[in-house]
CSV table of C-alpha atoms in Angstrom, one decimal:
chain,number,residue,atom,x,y,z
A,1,UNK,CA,102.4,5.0,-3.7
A,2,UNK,CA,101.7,6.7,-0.2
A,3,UNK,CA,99.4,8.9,-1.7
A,4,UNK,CA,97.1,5.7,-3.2
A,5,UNK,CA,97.3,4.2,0.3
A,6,UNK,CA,96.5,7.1,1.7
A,7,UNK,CA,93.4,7.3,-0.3
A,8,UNK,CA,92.2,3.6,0.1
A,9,UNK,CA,92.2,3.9,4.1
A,10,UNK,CA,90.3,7.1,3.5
A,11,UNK,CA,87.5,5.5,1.8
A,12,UNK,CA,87.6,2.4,3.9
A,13,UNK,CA,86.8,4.6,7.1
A,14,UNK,CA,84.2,6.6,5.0
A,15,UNK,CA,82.4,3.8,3.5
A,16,UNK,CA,82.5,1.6,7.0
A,17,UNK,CA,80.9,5.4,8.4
A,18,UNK,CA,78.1,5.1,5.5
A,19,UNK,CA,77.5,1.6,6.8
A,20,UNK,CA,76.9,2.3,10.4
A,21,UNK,CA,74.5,5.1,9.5
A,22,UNK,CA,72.1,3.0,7.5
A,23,UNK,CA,72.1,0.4,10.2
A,24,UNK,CA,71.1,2.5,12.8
A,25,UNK,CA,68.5,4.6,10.4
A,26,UNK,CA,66.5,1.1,9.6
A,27,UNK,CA,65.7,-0.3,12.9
A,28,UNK,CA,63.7,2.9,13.2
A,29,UNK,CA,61.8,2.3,9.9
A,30,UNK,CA,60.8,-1.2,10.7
A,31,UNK,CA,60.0,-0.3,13.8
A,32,UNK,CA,57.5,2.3,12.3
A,33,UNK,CA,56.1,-0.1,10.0
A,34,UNK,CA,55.6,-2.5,12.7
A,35,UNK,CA,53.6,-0.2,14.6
A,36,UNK,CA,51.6,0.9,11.6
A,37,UNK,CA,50.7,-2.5,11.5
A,38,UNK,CA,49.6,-3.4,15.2
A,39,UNK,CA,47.3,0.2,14.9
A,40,UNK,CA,45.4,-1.1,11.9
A,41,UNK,CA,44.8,-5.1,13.7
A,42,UNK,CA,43.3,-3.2,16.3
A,43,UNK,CA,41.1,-1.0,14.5
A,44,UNK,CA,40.0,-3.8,12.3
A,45,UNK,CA,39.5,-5.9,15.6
A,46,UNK,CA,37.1,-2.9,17.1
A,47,UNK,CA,35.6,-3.0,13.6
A,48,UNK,CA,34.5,-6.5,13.6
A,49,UNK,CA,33.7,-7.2,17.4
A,50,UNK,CA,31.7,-3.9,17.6
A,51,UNK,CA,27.5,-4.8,17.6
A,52,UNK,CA,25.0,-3.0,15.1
A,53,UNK,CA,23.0,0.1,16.7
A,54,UNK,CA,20.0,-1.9,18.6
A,55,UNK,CA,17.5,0.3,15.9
A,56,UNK,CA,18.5,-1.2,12.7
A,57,UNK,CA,18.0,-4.5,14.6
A,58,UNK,CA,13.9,-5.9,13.2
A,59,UNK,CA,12.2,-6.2,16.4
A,60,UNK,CA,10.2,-9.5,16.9
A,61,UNK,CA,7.0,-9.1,15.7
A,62,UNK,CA,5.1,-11.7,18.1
A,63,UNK,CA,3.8,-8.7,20.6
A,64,UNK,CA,2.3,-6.9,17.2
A,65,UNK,CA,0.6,-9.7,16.2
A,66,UNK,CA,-0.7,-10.9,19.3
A,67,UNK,CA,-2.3,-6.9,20.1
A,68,UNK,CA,-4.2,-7.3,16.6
A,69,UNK,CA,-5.2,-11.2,16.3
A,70,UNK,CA,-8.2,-11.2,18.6
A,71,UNK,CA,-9.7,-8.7,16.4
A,72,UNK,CA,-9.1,-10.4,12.9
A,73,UNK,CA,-11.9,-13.2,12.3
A,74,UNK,CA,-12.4,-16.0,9.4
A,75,UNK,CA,-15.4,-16.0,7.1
A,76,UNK,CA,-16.5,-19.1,5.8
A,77,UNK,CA,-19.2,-19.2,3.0
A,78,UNK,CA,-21.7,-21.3,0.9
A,79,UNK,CA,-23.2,-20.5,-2.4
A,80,UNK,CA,-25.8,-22.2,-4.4
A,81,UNK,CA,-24.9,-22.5,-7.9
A,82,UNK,CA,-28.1,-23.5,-10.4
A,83,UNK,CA,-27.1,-26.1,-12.7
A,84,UNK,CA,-29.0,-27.2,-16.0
A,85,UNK,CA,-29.3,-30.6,-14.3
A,86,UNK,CA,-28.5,-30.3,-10.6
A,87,UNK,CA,-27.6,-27.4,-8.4
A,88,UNK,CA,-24.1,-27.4,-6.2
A,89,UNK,CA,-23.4,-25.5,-3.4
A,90,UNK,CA,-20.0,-23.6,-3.2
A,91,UNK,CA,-17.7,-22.7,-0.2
A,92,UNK,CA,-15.8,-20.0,0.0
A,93,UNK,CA,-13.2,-18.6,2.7
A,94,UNK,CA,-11.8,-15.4,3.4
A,95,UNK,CA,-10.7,-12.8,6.5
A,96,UNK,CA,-12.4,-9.9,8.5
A,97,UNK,CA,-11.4,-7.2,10.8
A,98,UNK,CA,-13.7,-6.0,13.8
A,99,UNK,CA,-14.6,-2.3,13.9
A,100,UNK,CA,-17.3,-2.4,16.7
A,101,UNK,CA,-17.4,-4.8,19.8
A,102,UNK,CA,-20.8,-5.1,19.4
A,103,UNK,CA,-20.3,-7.5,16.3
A,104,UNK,CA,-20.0,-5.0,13.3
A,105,UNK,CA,-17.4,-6.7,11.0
A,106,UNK,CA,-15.7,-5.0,7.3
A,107,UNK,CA,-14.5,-7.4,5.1
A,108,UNK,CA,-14.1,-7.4,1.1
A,109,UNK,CA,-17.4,-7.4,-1.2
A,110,UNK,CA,-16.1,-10.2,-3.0
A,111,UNK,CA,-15.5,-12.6,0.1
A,112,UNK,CA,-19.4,-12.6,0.6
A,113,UNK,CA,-20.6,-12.2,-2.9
A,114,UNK,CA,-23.9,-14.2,-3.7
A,115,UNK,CA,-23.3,-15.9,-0.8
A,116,UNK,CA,-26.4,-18.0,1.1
A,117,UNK,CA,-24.7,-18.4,4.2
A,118,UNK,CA,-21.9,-16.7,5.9
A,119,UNK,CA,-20.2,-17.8,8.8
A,120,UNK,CA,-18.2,-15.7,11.1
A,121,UNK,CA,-15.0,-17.6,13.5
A,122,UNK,CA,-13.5,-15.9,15.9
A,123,UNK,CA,-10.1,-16.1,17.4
A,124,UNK,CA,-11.4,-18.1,20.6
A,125,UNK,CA,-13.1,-20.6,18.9
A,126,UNK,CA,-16.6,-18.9,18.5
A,127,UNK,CA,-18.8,-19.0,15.5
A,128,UNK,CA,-21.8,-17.0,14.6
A,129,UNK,CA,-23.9,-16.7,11.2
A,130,UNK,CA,-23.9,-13.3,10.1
A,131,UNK,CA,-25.9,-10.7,8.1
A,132,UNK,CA,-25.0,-8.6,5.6
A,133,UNK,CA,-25.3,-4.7,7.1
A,134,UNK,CA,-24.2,-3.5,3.6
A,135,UNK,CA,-21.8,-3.5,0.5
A,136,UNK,CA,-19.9,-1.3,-1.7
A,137,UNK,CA,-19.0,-2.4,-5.4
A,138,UNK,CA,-17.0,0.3,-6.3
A,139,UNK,CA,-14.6,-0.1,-3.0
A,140,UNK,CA,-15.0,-3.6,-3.1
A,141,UNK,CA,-16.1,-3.4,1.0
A,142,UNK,CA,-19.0,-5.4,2.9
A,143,UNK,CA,-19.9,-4.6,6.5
A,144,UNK,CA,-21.3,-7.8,8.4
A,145,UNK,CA,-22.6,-8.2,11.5
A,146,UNK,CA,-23.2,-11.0,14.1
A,147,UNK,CA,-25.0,-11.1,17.8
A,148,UNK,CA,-22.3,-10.7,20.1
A,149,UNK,CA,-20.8,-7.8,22.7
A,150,UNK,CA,-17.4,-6.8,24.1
A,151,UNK,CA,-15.8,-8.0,21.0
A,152,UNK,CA,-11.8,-6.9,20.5
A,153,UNK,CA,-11.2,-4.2,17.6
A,154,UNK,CA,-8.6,-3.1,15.5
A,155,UNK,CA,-7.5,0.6,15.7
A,156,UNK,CA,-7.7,2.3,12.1
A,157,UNK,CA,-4.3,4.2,11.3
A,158,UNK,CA,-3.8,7.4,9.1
A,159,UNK,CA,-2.2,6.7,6.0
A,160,UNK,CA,-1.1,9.7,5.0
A,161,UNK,CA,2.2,9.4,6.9
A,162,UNK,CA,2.6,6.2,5.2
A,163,UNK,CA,5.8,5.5,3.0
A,164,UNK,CA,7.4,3.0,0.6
A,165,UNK,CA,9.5,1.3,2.5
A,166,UNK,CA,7.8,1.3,6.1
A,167,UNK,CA,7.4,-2.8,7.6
A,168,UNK,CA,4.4,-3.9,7.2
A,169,UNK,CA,2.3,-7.4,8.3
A,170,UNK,CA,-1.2,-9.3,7.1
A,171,UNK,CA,-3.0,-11.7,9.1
A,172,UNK,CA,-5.8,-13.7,7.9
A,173,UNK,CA,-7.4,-16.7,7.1
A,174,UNK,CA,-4.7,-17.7,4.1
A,175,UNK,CA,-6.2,-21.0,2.0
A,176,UNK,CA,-8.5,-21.8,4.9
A,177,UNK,CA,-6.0,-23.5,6.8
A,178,UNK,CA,-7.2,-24.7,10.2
A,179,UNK,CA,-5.4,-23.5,13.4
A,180,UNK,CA,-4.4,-19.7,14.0
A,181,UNK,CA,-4.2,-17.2,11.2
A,182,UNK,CA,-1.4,-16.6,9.3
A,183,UNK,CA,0.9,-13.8,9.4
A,184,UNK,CA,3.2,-12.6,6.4
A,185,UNK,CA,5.7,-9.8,6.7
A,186,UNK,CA,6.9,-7.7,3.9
A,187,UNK,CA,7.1,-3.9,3.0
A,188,UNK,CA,5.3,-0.8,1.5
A,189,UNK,CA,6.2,-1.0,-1.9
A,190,UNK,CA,4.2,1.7,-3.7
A,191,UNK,CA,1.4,4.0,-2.8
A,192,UNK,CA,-1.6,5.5,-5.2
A,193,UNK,CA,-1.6,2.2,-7.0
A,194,UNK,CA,-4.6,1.7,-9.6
A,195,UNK,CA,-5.7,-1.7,-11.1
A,196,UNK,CA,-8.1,-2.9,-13.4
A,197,UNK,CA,-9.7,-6.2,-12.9
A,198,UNK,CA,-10.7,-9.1,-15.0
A,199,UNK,CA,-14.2,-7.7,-15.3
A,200,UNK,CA,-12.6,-4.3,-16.0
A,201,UNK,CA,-13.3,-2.5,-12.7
A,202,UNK,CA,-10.8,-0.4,-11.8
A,203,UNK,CA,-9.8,0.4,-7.8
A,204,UNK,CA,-7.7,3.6,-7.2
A,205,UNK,CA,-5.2,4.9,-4.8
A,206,UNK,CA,-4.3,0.7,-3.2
A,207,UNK,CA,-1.2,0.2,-1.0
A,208,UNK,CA,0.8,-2.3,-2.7
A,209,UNK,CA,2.8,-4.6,-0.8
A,210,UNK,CA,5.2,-7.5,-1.2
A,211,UNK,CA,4.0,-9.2,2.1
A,212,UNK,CA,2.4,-12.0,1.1
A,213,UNK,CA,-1.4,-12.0,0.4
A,214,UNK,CA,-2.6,-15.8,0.0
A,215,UNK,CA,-6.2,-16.5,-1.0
A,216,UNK,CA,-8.3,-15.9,2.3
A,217,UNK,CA,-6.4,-13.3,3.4
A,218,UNK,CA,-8.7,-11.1,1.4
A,219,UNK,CA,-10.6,-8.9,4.0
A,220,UNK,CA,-8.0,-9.1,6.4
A,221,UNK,CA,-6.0,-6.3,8.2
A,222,UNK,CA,-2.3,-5.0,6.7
A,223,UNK,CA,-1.1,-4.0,9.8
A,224,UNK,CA,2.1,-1.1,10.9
A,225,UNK,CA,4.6,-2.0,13.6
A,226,UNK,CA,2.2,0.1,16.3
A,227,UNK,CA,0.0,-2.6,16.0
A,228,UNK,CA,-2.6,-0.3,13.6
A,229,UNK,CA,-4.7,-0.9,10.4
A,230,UNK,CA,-3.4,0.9,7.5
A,231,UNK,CA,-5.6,-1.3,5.3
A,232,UNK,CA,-7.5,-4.0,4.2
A,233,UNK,CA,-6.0,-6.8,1.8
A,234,UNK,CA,-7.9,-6.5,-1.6
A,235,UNK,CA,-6.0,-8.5,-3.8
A,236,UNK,CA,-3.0,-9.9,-5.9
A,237,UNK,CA,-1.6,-10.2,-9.0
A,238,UNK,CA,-1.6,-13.9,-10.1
A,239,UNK,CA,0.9,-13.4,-13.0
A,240,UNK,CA,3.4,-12.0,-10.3
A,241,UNK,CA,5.2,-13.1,-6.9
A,242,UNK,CA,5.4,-10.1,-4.2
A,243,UNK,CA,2.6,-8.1,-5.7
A,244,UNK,CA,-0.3,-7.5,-3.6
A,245,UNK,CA,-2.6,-4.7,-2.7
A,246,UNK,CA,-4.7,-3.1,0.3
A,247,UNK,CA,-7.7,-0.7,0.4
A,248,UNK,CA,-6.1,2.2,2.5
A,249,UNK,CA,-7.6,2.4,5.9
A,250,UNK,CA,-8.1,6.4,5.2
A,251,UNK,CA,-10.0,5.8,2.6
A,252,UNK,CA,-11.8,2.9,3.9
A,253,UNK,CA,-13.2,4.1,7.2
A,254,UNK,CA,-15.5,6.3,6.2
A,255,UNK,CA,-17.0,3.4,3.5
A,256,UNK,CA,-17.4,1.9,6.4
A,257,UNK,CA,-18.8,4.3,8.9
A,258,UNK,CA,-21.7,4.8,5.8
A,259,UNK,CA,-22.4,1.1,5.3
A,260,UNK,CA,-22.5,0.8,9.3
A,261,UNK,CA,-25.3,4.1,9.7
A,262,UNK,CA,-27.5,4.4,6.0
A,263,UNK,CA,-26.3,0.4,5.1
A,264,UNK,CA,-25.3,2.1,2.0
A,265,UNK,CA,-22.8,4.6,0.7
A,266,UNK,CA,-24.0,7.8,-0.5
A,267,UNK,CA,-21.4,9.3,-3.0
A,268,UNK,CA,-22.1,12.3,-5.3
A,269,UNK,CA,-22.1,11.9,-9.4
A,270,UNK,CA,-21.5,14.4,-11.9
A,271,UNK,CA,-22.8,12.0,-14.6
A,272,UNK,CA,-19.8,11.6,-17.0
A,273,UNK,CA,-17.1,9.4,-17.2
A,274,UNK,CA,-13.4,9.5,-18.6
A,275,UNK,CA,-10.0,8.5,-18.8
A,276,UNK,CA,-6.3,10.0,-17.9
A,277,UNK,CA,-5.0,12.2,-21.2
A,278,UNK,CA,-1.9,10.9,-22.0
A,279,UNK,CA,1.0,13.1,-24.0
A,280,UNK,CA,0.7,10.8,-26.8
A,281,UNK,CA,-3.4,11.1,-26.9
A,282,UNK,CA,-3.1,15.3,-26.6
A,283,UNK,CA,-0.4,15.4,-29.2
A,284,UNK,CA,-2.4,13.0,-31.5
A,285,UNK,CA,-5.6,14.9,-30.7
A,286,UNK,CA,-3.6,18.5,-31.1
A,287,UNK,CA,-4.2,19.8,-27.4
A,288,UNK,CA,-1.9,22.0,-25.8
A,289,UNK,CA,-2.8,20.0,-22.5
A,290,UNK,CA,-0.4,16.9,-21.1
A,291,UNK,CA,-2.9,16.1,-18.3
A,292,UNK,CA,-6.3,16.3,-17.5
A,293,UNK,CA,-9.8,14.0,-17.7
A,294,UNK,CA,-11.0,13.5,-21.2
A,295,UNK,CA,-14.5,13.4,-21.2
A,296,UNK,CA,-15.8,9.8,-22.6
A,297,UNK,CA,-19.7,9.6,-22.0
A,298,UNK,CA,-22.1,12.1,-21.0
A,299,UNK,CA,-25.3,10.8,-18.7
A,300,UNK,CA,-28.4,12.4,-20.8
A,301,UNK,CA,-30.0,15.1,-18.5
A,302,UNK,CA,-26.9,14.8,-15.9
A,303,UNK,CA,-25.4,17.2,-14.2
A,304,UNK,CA,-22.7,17.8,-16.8
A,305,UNK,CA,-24.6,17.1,-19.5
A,306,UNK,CA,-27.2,20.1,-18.1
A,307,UNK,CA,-23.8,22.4,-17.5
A,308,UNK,CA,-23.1,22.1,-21.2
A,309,UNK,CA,-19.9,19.9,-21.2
A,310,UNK,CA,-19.6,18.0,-23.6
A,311,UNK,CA,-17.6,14.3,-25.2
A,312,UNK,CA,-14.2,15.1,-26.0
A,313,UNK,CA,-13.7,18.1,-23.1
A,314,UNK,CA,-10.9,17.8,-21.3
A,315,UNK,CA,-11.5,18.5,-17.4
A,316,UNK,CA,-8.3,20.5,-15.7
A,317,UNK,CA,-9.6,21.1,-12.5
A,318,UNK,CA,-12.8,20.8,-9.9
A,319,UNK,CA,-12.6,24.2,-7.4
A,320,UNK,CA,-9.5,24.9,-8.7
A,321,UNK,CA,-7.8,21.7,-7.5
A,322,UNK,CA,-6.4,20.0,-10.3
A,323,UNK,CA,-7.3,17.0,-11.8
A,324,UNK,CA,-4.6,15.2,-13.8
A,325,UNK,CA,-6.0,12.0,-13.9
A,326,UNK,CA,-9.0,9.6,-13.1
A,327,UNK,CA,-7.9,8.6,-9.9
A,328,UNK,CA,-7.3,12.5,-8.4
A,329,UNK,CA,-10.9,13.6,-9.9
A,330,UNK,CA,-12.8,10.8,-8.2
A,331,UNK,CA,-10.8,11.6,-4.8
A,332,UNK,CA,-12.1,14.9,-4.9
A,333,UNK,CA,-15.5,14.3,-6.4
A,334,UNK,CA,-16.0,11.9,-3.4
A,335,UNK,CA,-15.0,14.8,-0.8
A,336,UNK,CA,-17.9,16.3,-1.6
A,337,UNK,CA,-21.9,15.9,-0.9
A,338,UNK,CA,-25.1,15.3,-2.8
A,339,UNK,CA,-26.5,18.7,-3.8
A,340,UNK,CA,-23.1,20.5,-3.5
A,341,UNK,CA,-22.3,23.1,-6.7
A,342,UNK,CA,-18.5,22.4,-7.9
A,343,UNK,CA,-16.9,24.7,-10.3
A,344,UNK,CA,-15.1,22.9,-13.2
A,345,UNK,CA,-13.0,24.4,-15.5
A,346,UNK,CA,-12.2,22.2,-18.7
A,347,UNK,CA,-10.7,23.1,-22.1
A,348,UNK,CA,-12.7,22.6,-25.6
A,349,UNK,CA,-10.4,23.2,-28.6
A,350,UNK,CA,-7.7,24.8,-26.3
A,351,UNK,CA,-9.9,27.4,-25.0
A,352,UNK,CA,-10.3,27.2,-21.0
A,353,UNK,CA,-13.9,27.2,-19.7
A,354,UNK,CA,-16.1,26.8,-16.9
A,355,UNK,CA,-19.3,25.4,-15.8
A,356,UNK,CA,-21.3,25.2,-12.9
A,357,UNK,CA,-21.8,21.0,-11.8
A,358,UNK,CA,-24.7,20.1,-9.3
A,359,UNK,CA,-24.0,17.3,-7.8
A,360,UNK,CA,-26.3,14.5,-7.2
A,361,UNK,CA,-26.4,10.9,-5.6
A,362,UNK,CA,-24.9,7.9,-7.2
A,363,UNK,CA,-26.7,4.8,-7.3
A,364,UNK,CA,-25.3,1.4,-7.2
């Protein structure tokens, strides 16, 4: 009997032991997890309250478009159209950048085509009737000019630092609205772009854009954060919302500079014409060649035609710079000058060649 009471007292005292340990073990826990807790409120309060870096903050655009406007004008035209029993007279509207502050004006052919009268307004108010200093089809640019001095300009950028993805801004003359020109804001969405128009004329190497390019803004100026040209609104694509394209001011100032000095531009021909060899067209054909310029039409007596290339060629290169597709041999055919000797090398039944081209002038 003393031996059982024995034992029950000595695991009383050892589980009231047990008891006291755990109590003072889980104040320390709690107070662990408590802590835990506070740390992570204030980190998530730092979290919240702290402000965005200042640089991925979009700027307002006002100062931008208030260092370009004065040299962005709107072009009003008129048009006779002959009719079997009365003739009507069309108007037409559309955008234009300065380039010279003694009046010289580049807009887009198509603005100004077969028009009888066109009328230049400027920011301030000012109207003038212009003259046509010259046109280019192929770029789908018109230099006009009117009869006034210490005109505002727009600074012409480099594009070939442009990127997908870099802010971009048009101004112009959207729908002929009355007031100051509008301004739409969007990015670079794609460079090199080629189209082909309703008439099947194809423009190569356009900026496309999302900004949005409303009819009359044709002509105007797509415009970079610095305030610079980076080129000229061209068009849109009617079946589609956010797709709209620019002539690249690198590849639009010299057009210009020609149309300004010989009214005109003078590009060299090699008197063929082609189209982009597609892996589908060389396989079908039986080529060993993925890329190149697959000679269509030969001018009779041209330059190629004289070199002894002939329909069904496949151009690879022009001085050894490759040419892959339309748009990359018209680049560098237009690098060069009338009278120049280029060295193409082409393949004709998988066997490479070569021929000497001379180049001559294109006429419009």
């Amino acid at each position: 009997m003393i031996s059982h009471t024995n034992l029950f007292i000595t695991l009383f005292f050892t589980l009231m032991f047990m008891s006291c340990s755990l109590e003072s073990e889980l104040p320390e826990q709690v107070t662990k997890t408590s802590d835990d807790s506070q740390d992570l409120a204030s980190i998530s309060n730092n979290v919240i309250t702290e402000k965005l870096p200042t640089e991925t903050q979009l700027p307002s655009l006002s100062n931008i478009v208030e260092k370009v406007n004065p040299a962005v004008v709107s072009i009003s035209t008129k048009s006779l159209t002959r009719g079997f029993f009365y003739n009507s007279m069309d108007s037409g509207a559309g955008s234009g950048i300065i380039v010279k502050e003694n009046g010289f004006i580049v807009t887009n052919y198509h603005v100004i085509k077969n028009a009888s009268e066109i009328k230049v307004h400027l920011p301030n108010g000012q109207s003038y009737t212009s003259k046509i200093i010259g046109i280019d089809y192929i770029s789908d640019l018109a230099v006009l000019k009117i009869n006034a001095s210490n005109l505002s300009t727009a600074k012409f950028a480099n594009t070939e630092t442009l990127r997908v993805g870099d802010w971009v801004l048009t101004i112009g003359n959207a729908l002929a609205l009355k007031g100051n020109p509008t301004v739409t804001l969007g990015i670079v969405s794609g460079l090199d772009r080629t189209i082909t128009t309703s008439s099947n004329q194809q423009f190569y190497n356009l900026i496309q854009t999302d900004a949005a390019i409303n009819s009359g803004n044709s002509g105007g100026p797509l415009i970079n954060l610095a305030g610079e040209v980076v080129g000229i609104n061209h068009a849109i694509i009617r079946q589609a919302e956010g797709v709209g394209f620019a002539i690249s001011s690198s590849a639009a100032t010299p057009i210009i500079d020609s149309l300004i000095q010989y009214g005109r531009v003078i590009r060299p021909l090699m008197g063929m014409s082609g189209f982009d060899l597609s892996p589908a067209t060389a396989n079908e054909l039986g080529l060993k060649l993925t890329e190149g310029v697959i000679v269509t039409n030969l001018t009779p007596d041209g330059p190629s035609y004289k070199a002894g290339l002939q329909i069904g060629d496949v151009m690879i290169s022009i001085d050894n710079n490759p040419t892959p597709d339309v748009a990359t041999w018209l680049n560098i055919l237009w690098s060069y000058r009338v009278g120049d000797k280029i060295t193409v090398q082409y393949s004709r039944q998988n066997k490479i060649l070569t021929a000497i081209v001379t180049l001559i002038e294109r006429t419009q």
